[in-house]
Tab-separated table of C-alpha atoms in Angstrom:
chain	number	residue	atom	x	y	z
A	23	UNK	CA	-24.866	149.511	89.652
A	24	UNK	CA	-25.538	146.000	90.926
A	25	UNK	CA	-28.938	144.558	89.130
A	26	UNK	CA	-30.954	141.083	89.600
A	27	UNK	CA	-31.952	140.030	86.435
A	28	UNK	CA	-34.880	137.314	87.673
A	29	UNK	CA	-36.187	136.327	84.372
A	30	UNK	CA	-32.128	134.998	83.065
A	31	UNK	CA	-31.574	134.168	86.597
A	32	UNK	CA	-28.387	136.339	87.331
A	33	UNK	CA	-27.304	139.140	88.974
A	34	UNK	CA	-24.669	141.516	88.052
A	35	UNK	CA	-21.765	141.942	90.119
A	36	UNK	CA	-19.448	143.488	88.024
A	37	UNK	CA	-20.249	146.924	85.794
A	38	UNK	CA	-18.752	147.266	82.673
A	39	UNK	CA	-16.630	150.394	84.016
A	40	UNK	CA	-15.124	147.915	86.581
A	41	UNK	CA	-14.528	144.905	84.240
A	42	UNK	CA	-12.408	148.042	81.983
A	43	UNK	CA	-10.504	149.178	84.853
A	44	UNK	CA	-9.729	145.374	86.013
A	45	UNK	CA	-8.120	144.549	82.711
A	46	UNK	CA	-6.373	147.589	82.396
A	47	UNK	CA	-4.833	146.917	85.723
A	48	UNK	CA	-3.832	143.638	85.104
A	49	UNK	CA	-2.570	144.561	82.126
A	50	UNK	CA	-0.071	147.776	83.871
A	51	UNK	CA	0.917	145.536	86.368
A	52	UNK	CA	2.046	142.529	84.736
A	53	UNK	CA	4.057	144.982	82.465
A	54	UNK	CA	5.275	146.200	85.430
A	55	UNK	CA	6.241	142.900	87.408
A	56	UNK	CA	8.046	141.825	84.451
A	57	UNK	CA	10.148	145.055	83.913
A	58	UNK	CA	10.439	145.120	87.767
A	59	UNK	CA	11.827	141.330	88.023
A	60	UNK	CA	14.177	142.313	84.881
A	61	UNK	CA	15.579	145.197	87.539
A	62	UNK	CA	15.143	143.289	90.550
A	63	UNK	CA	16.884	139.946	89.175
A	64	UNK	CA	19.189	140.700	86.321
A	65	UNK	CA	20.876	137.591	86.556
A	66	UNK	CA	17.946	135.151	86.555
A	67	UNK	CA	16.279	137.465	84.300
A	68	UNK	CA	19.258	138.334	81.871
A	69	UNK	CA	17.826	135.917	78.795
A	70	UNK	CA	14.644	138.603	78.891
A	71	UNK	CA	16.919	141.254	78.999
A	72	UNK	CA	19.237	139.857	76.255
A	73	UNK	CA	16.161	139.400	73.763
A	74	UNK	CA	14.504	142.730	74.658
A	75	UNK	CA	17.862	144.247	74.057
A	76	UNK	CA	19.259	142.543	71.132
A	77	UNK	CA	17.191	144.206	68.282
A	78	UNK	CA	17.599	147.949	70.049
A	79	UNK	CA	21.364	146.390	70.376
A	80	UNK	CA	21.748	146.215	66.902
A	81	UNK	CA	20.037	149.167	65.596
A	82	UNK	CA	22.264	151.458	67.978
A	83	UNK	CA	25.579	149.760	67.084
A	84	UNK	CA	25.915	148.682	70.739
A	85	UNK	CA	27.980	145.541	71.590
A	86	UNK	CA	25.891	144.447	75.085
A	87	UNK	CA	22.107	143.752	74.458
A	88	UNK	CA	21.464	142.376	77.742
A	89	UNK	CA	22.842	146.273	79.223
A	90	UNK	CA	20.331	148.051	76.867
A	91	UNK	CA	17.671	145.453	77.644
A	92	UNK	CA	17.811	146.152	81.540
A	93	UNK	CA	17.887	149.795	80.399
A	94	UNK	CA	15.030	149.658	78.342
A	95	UNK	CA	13.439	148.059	80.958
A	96	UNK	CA	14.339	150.772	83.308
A	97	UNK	CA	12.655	153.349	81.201
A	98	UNK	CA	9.497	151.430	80.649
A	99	UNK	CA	9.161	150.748	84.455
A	100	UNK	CA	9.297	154.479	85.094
A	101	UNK	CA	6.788	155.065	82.665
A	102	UNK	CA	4.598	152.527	83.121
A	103	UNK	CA	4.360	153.509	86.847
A	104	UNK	CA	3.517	156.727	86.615
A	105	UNK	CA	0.459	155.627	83.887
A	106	UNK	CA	-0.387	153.446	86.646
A	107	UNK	CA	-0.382	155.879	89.396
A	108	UNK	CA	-2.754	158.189	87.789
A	109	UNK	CA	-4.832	155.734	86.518
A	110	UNK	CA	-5.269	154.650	90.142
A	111	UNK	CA	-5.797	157.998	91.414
A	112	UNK	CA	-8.362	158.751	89.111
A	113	UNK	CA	-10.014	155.686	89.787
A	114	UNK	CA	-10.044	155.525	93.289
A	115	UNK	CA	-11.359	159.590	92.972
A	116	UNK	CA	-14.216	158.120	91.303
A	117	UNK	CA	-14.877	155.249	93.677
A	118	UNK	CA	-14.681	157.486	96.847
A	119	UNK	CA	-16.836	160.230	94.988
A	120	UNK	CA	-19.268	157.533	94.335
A	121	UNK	CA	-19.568	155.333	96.867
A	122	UNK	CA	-18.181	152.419	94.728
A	123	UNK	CA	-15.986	150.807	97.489
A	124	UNK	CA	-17.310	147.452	98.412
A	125	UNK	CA	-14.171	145.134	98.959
A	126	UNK	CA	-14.313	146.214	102.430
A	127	UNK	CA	-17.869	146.142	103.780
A	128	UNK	CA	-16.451	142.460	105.358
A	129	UNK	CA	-14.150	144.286	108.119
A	130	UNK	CA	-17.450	146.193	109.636
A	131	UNK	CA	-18.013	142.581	111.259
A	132	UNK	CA	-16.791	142.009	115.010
A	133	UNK	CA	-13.410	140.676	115.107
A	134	UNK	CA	-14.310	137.403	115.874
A	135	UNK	CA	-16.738	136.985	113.351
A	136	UNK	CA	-13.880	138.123	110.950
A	137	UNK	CA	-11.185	135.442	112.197
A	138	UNK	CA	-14.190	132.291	112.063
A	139	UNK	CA	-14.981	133.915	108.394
A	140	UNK	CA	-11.418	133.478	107.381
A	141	UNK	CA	-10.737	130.150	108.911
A	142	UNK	CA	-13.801	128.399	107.590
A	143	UNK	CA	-13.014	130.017	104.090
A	144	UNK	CA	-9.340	128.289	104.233
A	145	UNK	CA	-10.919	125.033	105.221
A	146	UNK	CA	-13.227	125.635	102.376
A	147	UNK	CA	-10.565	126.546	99.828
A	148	UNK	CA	-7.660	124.385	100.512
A	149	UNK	CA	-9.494	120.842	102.325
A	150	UNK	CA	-13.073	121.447	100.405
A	151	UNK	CA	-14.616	121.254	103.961
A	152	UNK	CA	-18.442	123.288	103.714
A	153	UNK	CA	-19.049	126.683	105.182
A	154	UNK	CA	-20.641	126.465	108.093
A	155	UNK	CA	-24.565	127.773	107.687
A	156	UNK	CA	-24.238	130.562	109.958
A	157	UNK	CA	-20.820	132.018	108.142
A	158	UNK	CA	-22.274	131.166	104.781
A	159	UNK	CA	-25.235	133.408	105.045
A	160	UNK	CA	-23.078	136.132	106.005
A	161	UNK	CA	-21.003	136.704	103.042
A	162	UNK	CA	-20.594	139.763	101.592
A	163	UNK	CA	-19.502	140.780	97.843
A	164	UNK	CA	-15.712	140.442	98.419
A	165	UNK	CA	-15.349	137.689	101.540
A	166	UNK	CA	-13.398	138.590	104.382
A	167	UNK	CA	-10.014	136.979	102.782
A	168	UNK	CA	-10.436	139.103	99.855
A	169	UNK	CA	-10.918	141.949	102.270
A	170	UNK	CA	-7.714	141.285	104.278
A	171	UNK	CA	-5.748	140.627	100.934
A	172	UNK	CA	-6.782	143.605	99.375
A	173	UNK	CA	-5.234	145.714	102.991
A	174	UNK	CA	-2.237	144.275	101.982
A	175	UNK	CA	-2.305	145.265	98.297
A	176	UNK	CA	-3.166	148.655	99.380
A	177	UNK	CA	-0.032	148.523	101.523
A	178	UNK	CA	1.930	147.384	98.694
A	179	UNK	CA	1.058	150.040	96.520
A	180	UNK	CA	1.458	153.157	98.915
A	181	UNK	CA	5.330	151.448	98.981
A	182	UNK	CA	5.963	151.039	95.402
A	183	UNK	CA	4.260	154.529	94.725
A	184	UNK	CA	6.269	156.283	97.606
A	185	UNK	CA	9.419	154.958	97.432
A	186	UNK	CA	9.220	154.865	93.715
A	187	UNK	CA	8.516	158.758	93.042
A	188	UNK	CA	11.390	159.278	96.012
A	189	UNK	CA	13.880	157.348	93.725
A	190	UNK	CA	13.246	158.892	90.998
A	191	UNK	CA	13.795	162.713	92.413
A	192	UNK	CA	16.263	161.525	94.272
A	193	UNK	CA	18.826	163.740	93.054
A	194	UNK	CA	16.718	166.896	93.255
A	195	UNK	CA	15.587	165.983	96.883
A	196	UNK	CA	19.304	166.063	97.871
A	197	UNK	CA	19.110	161.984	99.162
A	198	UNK	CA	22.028	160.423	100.589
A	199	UNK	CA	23.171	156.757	99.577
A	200	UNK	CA	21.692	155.190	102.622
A	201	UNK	CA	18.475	157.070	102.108
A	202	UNK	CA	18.394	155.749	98.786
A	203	UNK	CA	18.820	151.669	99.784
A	204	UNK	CA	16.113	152.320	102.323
A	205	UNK	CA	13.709	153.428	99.874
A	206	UNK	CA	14.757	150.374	96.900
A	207	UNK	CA	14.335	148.238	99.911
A	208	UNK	CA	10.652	149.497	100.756
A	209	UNK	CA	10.235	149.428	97.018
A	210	UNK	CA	10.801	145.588	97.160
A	211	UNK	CA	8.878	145.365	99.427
A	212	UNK	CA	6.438	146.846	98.188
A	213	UNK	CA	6.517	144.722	95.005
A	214	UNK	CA	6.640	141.275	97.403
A	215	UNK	CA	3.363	142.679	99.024
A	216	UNK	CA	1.478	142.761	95.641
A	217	UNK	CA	3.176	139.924	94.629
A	218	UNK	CA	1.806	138.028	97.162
A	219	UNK	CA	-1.463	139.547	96.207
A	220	UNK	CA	-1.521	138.694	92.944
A	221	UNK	CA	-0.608	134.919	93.798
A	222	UNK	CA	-3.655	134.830	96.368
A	223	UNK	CA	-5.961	135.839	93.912
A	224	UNK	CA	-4.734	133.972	91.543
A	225	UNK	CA	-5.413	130.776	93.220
A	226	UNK	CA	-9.158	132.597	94.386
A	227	UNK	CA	-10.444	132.951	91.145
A	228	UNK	CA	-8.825	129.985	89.609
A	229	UNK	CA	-10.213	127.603	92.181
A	230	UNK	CA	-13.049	125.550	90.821
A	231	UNK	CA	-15.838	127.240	93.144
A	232	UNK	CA	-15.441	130.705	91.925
A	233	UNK	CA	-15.337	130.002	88.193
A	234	UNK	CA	-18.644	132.039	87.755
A	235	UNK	CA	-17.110	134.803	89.043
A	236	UNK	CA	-13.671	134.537	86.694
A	237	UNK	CA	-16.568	133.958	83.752
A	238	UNK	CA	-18.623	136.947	84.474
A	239	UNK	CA	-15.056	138.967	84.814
A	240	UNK	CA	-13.610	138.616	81.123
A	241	UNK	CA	-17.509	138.331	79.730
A	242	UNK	CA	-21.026	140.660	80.751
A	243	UNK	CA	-20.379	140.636	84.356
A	244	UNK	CA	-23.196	138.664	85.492
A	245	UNK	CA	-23.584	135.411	87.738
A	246	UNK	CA	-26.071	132.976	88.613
A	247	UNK	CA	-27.895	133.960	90.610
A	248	UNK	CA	-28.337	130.376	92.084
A	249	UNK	CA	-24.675	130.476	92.571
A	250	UNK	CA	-24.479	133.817	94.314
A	251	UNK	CA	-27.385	132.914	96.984
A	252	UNK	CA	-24.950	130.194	98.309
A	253	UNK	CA	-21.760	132.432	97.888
A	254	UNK	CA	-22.708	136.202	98.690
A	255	UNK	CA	-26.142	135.933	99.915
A	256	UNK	CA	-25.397	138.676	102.000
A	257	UNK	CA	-24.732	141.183	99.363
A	258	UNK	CA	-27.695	139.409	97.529
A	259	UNK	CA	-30.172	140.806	100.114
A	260	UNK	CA	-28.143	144.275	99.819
A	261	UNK	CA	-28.748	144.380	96.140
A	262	UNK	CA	-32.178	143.385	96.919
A	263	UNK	CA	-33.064	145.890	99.212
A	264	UNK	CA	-31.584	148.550	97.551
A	265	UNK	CA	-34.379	147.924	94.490
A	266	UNK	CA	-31.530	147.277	91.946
């Protein structure tokens, strides 16, 4: 759980069970955007599938690397998804069970206090305006943009994982043609959805105010906590309170 540590200053705000399960996601799905683009754009992405292919290419005897490339790619996507999928099922089995799931406490505000949130967090992240005091002192863990974003991931995921396992049994489920386009085209979409998620929080934890938080990620999960009274002094109380 979440600790203050007031002798070092710092608080912990990420376990070393969710630092594991952070890498090993970005590590599945950056495997899997890349075999996914190979499938999605084998034109622009037919120099990865030529030198993916090429060695496999030779050692088969086969005259078209870029072919076994894509098809190697294929294979790997398959696989890779379904390590993915129960990866995230046992995780999110273990979140529910206990009561791990923070990224939303920011969507129990009133709607209106959600929309002012978000707004002064885009002024704050894109024109460096301040937070206003009284939206400053009310953020949580995961801020309402990280909140929203992470709707959207979910989204993105129930598509991909859907439409994916669909595909794949497609033949034994007795799908027709059109059934089939439907579901690559909520597949896509799927994989735009995440895509989009991954470039939002991308430029979240890259962005110079949140480098404590991209530290404590790849090191012991700990910030300052200095830094997290001005930036989730809400959740600071929380952790307080709760005699972490």
């Amino acid at each position: 759980m979440s600790s203050v540590n007031s002798e070092k200053e710092e608080v912990e705000v990420a376990s070393m069970g969710y630092r594991i399960s952070h890498q090993i996601n970005l590590v599945l799905i950056t495997l899997l955007a890349i075999t996914g683009s190979m499938l999605l754009f084998p034109g622009l992405m037919s120099w990865l599938s030529y030198a993916v292919g090429a060695p496999l290419a030779a050692f088969l005897g086969s005259p078209y690397p870029t072919s076994v490339g894509e098809e190697l790619a294929r294979t790997s996507h398959r696989f890779l998804a379904d390590v993915w999928g129960v990866f995230l099922i046992v995780y999110a089995i273990y979140l529910l069970v206990f009561r791990r799931i923070r990224v939303f406490d920011a969507l129990r505000k009133p709607l209106g206090d959600q929309i002012r949130e978000a707004r002064a967090l885009a002024d704050h992240y894109i024109l460096g305006k301040p937070l206003p005091d009284d939206v400053a002192s009310s953020l949580e863990r995961h801020n309402i943009l990280v909140a929203y974003m992470t709707v959207v991931l979910v989204v993105g995921i129930v598509l991909l994982s859907a439409s994916g396992v669909l595909m794949v049994y497609s033949t034994y489920l007795g799908l027709t043609e059109g059934s089939y386009r439907l579901l690559l085209l909520l597949h896509d979409l799927g994989f735009y959805l995440v895509l989009l998620f991954i470039f939002a929080h991308l430029f979240a934890v890259l962005h110079p105010s949140n480098r404590p938080l991209l530290v404590a990620m790849f090191s012991y999960g700990r910030i300052p906590l200095e830094w997290a009274r001005r930036h989730m002094p809400r959740y600071l109380r929380h952790v307080k309170g709760g005699g972490s």
